[in-house]
PDB file of C-alpha atoms in Angstrom:
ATOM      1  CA  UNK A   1    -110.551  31.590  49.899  1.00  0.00           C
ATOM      2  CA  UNK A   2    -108.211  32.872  47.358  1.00  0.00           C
ATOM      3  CA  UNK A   3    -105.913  34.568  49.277  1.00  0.00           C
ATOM      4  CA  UNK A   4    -105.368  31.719  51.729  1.00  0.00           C
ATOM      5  CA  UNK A   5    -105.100  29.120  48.502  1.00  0.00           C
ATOM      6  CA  UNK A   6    -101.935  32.288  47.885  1.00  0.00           C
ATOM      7  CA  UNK A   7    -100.592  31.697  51.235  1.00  0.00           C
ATOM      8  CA  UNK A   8    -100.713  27.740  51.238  1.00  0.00           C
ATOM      9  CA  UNK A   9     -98.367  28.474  47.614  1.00  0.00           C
ATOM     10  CA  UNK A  10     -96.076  30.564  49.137  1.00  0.00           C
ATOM     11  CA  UNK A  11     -94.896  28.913  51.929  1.00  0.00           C
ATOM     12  CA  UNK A  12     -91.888  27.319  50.978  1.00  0.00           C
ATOM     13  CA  UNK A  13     -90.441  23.508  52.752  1.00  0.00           C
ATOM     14  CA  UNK A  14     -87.362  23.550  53.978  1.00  0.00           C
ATOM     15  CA  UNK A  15     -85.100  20.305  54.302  1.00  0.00           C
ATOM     16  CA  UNK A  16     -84.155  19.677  58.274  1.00  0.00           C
ATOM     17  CA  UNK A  17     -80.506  20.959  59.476  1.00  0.00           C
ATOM     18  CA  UNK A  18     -80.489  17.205  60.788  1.00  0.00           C
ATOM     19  CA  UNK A  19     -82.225  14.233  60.871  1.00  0.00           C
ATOM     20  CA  UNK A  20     -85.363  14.299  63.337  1.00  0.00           C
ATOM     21  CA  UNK A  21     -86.647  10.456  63.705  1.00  0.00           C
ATOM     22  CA  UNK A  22     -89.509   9.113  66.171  1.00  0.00           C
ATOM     23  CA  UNK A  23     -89.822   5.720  64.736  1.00  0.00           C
ATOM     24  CA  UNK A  24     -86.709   5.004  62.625  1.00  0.00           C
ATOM     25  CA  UNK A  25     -84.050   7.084  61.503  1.00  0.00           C
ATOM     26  CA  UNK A  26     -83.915   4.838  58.423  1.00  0.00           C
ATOM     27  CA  UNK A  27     -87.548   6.227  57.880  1.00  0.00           C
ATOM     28  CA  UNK A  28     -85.314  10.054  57.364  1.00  0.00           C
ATOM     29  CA  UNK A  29     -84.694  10.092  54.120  1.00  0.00           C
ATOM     30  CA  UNK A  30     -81.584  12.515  51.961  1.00  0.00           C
ATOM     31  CA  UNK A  31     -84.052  13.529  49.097  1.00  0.00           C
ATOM     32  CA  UNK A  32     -87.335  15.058  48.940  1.00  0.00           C
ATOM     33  CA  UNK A  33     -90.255  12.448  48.166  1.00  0.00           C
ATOM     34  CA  UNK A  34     -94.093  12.720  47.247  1.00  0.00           C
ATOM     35  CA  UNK A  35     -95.524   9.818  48.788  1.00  0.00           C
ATOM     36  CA  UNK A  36     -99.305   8.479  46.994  1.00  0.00           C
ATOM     37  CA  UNK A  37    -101.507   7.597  50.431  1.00  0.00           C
ATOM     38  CA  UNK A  38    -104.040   5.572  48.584  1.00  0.00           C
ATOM     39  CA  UNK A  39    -106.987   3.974  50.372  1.00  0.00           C
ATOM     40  CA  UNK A  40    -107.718   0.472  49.285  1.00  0.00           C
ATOM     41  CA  UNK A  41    -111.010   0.151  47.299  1.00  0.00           C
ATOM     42  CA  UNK A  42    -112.412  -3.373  48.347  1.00  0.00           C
ATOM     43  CA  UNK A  43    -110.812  -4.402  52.317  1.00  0.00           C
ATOM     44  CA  UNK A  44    -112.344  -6.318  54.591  1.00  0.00           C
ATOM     45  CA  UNK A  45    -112.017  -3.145  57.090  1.00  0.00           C
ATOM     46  CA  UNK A  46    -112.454  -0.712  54.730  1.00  0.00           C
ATOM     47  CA  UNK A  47    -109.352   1.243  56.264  1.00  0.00           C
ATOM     48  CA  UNK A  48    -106.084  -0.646  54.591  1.00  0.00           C
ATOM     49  CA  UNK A  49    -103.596   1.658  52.950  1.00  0.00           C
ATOM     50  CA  UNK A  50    -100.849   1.693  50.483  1.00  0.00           C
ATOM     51  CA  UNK A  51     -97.827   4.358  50.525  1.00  0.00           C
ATOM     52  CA  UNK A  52     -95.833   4.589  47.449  1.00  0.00           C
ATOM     53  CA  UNK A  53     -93.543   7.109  45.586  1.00  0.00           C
ATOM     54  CA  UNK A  54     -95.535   8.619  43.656  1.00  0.00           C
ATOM     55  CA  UNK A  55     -93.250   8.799  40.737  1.00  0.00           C
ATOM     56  CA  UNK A  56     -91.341   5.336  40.719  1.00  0.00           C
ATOM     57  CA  UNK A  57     -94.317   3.446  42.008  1.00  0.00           C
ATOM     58  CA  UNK A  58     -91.117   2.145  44.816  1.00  0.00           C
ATOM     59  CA  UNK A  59     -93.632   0.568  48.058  1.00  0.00           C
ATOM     60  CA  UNK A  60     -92.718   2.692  51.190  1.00  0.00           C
ATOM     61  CA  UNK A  61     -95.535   1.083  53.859  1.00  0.00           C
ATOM     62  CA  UNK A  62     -98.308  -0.687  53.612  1.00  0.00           C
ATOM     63  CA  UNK A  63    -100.932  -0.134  56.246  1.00  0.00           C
ATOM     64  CA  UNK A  64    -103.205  -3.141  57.486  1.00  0.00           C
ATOM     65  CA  UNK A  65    -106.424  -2.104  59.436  1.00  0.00           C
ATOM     66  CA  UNK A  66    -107.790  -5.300  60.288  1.00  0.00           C
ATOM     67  CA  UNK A  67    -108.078  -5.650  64.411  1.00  0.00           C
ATOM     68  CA  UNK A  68    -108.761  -8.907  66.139  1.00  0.00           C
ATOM     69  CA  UNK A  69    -111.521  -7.729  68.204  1.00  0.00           C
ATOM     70  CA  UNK A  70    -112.375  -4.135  66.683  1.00  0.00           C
ATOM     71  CA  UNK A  71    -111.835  -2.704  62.912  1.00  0.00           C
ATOM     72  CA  UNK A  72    -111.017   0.639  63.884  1.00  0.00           C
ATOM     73  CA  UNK A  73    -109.245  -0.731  67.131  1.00  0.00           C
ATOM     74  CA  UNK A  74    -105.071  -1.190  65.581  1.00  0.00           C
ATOM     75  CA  UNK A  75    -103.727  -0.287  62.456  1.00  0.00           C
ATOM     76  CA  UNK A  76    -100.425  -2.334  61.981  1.00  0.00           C
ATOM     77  CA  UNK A  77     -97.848  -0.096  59.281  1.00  0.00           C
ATOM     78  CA  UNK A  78     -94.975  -2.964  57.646  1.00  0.00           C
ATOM     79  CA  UNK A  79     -92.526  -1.926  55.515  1.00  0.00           C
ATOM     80  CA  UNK A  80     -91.546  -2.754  52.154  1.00  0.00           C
ATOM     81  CA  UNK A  81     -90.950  -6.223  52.934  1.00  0.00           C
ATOM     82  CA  UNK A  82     -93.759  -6.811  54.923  1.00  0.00           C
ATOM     83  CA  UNK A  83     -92.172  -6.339  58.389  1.00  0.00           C
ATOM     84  CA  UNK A  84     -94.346  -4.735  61.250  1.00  0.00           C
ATOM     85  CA  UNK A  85     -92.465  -1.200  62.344  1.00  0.00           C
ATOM     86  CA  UNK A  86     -95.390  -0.165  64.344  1.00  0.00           C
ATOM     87  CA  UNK A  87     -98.570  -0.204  65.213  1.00  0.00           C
ATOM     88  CA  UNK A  88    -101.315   2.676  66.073  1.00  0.00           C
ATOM     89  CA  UNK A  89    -104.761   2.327  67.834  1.00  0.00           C
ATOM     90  CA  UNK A  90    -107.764   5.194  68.585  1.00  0.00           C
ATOM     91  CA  UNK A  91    -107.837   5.534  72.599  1.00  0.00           C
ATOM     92  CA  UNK A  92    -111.913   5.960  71.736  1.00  0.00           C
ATOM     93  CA  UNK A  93    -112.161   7.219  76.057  1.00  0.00           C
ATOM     94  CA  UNK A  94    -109.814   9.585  76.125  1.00  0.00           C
ATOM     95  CA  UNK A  95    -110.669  13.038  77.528  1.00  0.00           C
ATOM     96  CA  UNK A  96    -108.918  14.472  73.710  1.00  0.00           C
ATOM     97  CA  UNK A  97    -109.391  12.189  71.075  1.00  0.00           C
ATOM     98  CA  UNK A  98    -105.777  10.773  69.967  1.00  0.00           C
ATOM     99  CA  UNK A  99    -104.033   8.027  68.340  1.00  0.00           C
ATOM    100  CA  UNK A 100    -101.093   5.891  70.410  1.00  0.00           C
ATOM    101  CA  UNK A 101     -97.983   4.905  68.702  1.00  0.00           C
ATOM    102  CA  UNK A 102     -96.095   1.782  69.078  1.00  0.00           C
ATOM    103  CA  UNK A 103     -93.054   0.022  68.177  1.00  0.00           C
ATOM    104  CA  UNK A 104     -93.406  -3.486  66.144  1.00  0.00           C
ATOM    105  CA  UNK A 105     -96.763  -5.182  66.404  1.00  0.00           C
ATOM    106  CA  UNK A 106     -97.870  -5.048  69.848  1.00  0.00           C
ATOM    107  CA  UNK A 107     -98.608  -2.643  72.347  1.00  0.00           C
ATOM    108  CA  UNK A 108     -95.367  -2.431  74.894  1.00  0.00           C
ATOM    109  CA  UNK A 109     -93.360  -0.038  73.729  1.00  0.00           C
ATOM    110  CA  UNK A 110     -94.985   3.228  73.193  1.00  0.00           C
ATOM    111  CA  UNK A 111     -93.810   5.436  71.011  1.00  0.00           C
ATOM    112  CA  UNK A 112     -96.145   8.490  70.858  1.00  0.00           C
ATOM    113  CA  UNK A 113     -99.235  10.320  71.006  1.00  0.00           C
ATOM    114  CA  UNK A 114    -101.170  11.520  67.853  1.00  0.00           C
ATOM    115  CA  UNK A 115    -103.613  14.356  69.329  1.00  0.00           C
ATOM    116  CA  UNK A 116    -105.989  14.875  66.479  1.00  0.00           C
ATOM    117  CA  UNK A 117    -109.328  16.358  66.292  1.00  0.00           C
ATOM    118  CA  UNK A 118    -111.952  18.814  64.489  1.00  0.00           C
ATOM    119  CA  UNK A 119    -113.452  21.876  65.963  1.00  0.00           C
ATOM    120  CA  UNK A 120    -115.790  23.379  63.483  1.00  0.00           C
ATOM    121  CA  UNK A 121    -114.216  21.079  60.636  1.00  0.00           C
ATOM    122  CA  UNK A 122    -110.846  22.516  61.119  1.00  0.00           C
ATOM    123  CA  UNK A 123    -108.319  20.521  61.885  1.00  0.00           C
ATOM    124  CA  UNK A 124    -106.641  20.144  65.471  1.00  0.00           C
ATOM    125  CA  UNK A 125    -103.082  18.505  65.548  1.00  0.00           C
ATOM    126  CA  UNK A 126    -100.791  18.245  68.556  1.00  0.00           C
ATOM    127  CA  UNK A 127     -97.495  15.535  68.519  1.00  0.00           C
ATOM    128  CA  UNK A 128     -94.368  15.671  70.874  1.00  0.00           C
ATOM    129  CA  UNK A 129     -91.916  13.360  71.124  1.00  0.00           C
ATOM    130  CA  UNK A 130     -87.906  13.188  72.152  1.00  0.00           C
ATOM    131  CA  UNK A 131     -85.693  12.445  68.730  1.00  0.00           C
ATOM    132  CA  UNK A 132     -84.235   9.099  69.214  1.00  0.00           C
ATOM    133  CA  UNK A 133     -81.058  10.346  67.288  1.00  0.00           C
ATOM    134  CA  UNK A 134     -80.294  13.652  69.672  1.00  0.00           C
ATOM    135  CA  UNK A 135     -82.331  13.395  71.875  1.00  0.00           C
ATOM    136  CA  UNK A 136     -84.039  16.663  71.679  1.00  0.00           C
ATOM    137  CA  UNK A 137     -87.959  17.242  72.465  1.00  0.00           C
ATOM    138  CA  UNK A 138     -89.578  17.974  69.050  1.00  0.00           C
ATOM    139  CA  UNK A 139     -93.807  18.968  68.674  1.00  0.00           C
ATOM    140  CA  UNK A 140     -95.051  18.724  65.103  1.00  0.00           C
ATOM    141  CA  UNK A 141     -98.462  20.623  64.303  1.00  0.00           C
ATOM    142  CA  UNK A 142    -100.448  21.088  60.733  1.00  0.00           C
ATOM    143  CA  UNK A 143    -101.601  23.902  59.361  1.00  0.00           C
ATOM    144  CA  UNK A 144    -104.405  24.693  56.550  1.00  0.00           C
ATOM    145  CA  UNK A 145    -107.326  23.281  55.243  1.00  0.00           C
ATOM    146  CA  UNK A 146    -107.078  19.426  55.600  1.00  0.00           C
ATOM    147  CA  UNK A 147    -110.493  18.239  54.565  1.00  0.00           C
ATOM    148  CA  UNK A 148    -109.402  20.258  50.922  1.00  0.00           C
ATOM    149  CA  UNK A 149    -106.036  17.925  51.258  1.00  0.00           C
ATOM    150  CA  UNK A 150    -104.514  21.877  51.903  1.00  0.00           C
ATOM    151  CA  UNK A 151    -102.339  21.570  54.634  1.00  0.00           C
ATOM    152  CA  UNK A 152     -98.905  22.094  55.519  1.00  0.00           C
ATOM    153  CA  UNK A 153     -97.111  19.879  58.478  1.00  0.00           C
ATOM    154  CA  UNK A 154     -94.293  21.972  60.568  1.00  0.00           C
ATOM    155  CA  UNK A 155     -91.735  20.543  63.377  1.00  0.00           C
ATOM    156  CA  UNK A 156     -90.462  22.818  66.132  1.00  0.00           C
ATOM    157  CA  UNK A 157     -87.266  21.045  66.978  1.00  0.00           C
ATOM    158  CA  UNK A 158     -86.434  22.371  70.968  1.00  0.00           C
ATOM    159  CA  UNK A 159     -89.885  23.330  71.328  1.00  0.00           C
ATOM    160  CA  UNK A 160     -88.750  27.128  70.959  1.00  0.00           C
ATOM    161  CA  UNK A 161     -91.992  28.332  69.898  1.00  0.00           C
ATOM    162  CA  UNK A 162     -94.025  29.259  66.396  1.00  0.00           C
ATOM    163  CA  UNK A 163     -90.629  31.533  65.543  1.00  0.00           C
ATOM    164  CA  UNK A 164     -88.682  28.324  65.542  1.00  0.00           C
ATOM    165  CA  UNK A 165     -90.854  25.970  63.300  1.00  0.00           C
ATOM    166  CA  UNK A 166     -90.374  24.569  59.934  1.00  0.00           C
ATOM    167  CA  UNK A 167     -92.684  23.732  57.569  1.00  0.00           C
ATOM    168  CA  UNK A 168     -91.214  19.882  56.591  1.00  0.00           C
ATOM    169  CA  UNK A 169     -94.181  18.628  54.623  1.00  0.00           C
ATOM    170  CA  UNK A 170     -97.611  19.057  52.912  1.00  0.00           C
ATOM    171  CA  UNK A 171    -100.928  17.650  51.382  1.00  0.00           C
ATOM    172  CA  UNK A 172    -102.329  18.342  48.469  1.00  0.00           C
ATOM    173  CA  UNK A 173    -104.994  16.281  46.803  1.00  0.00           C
ATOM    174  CA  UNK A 174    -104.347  15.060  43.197  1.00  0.00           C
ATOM    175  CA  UNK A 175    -106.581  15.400  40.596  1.00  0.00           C
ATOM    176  CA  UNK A 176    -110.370  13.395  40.868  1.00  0.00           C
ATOM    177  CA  UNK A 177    -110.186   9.877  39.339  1.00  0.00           C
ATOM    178  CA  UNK A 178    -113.347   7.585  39.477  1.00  0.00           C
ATOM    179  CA  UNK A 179    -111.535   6.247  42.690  1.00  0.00           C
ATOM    180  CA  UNK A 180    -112.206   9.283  44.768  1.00  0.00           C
ATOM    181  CA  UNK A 181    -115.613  10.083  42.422  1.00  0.00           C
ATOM    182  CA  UNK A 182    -117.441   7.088  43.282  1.00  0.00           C
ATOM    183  CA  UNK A 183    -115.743   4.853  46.047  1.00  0.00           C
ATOM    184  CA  UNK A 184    -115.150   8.074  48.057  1.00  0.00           C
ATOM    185  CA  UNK A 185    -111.553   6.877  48.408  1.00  0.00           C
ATOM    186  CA  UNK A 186    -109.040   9.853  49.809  1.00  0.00           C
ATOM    187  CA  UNK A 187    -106.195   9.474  47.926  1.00  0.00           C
ATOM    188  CA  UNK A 188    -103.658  12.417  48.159  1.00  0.00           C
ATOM    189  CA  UNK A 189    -100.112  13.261  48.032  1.00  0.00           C
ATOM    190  CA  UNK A 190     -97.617  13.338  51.026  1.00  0.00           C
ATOM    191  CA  UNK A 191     -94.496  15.710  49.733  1.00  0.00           C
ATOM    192  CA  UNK A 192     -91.951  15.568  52.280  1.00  0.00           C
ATOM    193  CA  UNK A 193     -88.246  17.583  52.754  1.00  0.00           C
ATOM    194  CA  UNK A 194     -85.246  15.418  53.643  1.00  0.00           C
ATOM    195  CA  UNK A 195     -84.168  14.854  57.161  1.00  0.00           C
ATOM    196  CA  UNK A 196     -87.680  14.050  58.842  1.00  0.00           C
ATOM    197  CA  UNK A 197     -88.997  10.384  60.176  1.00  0.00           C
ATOM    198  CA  UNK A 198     -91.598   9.715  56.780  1.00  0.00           C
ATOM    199  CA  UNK A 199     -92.904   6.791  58.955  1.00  0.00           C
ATOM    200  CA  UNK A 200     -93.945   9.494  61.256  1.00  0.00           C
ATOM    201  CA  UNK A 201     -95.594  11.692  59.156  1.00  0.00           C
ATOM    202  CA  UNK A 202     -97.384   9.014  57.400  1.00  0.00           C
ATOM    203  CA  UNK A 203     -99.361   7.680  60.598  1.00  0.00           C
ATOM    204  CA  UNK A 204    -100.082  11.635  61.437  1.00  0.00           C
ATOM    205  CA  UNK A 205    -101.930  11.483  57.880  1.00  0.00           C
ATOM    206  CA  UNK A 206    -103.882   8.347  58.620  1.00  0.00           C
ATOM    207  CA  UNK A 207    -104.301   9.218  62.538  1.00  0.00           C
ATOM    208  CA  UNK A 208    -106.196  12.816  60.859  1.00  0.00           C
ATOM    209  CA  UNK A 209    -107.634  10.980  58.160  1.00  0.00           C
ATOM    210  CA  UNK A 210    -109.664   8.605  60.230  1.00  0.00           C
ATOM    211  CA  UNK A 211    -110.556  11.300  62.950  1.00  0.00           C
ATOM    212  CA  UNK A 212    -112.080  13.476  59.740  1.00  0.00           C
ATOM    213  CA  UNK A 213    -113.835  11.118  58.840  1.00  0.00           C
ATOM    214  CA  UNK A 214    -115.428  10.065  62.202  1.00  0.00           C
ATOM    215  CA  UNK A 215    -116.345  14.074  62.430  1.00  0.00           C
TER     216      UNK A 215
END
């Protein structure tokens, strides 16, 4: 356990050559950010989140998880001023578990698929997608101990293979608070290198979030 607590240290982020967006490439930020994911206490669904720097407190996203006809059916993601950028529901039949990606607040315009799952509690992430800017096919994957909030989110841009990825972000869990003590609330921290789509990475973190938690 040690040694791969050593490894998680070691590996160092890298900022992106370019900018890499699936959703936005307003979302691609030119500095490094920790983002707070914080899990509302008292919701109606029980599975609204809040995304905010985790240093000035600035909003980022604001998840709402209420569905019309299911709670765990859509997850709707505004921005800072309230306005839907997408929207993400479970596909609870599919042959491997995933989460589908849309633009806005409907369900039209796809943009992606989340693959997410646990085999033997360890975590199982597949997403590919073309970058809207260059139009290059890009696969993100995680790596470490999610459930520990341990984990480590890479991008192979070209889908070259596991010589060509980059480690762009990870999760660490902050320190316990009476939050995550006795509402059993998962807040953690989202520290991401400049250049890739945050809106992206943020709906990978709720997309493995809920599927941990179904597990």
């Amino acid at each position: 356990m040690g040694g791969d607590i050593s490894k998680f240290e070691a590996v160092q982020l890298q900022p992106l050559p370019h900018p890499i967006a699936a959703v936005d490439q307003r979302f691609c930020l030119q500095q490094p950010v920790s983002l707070l994911i914080k899990e509302k206490i008292f919701s109606f669904s029980g599975d609204d989140f809040s995304i905010k720097d985790a240093t000035t407190g600035q909003v980022y996203f604001k998840v709402d998880g209420r569905a019309l006809l299911s709670l765990r059916e859509k997850k709707t993601f505004l921005d800072a001023y309230g306005q839907p950028i997408m929207n993400m529901k479970q596909q609870l039949l599919a042959f491997v578990p995933n989460h589908t990606l849309y633009y806005g607040n409907d369900s039209q315009n796809k943009i992606l698929d989340i693959r997410a799952h646990f085999t033997l509690m360890k975590p199982k992430l597949s997403v590919n997608f073309t970058d809207k800017i260059s139009g290059i096919p890009c696969e993100i994957g995680l790596k470490g101990n999610w459930l520990a909030r341990r984990s480590l989110i890479w991008i192979d841009i070209g889908c070259k293979g596991e010589a060509n990825r980059i480690f762009v972000a990870k999760v660490t869990s902050p320190l316990l608070t009476g939050r995550t003590v006795f509402f059993d609330k998962s807040d953690y921290l989202l520290t991401v290198m400049p250049g890739i789509d945050i809106a992206l990475l943020v709906a990978i973190c709720v997309a493995l979030d809920e599927r941990s938690r179904d597990k």
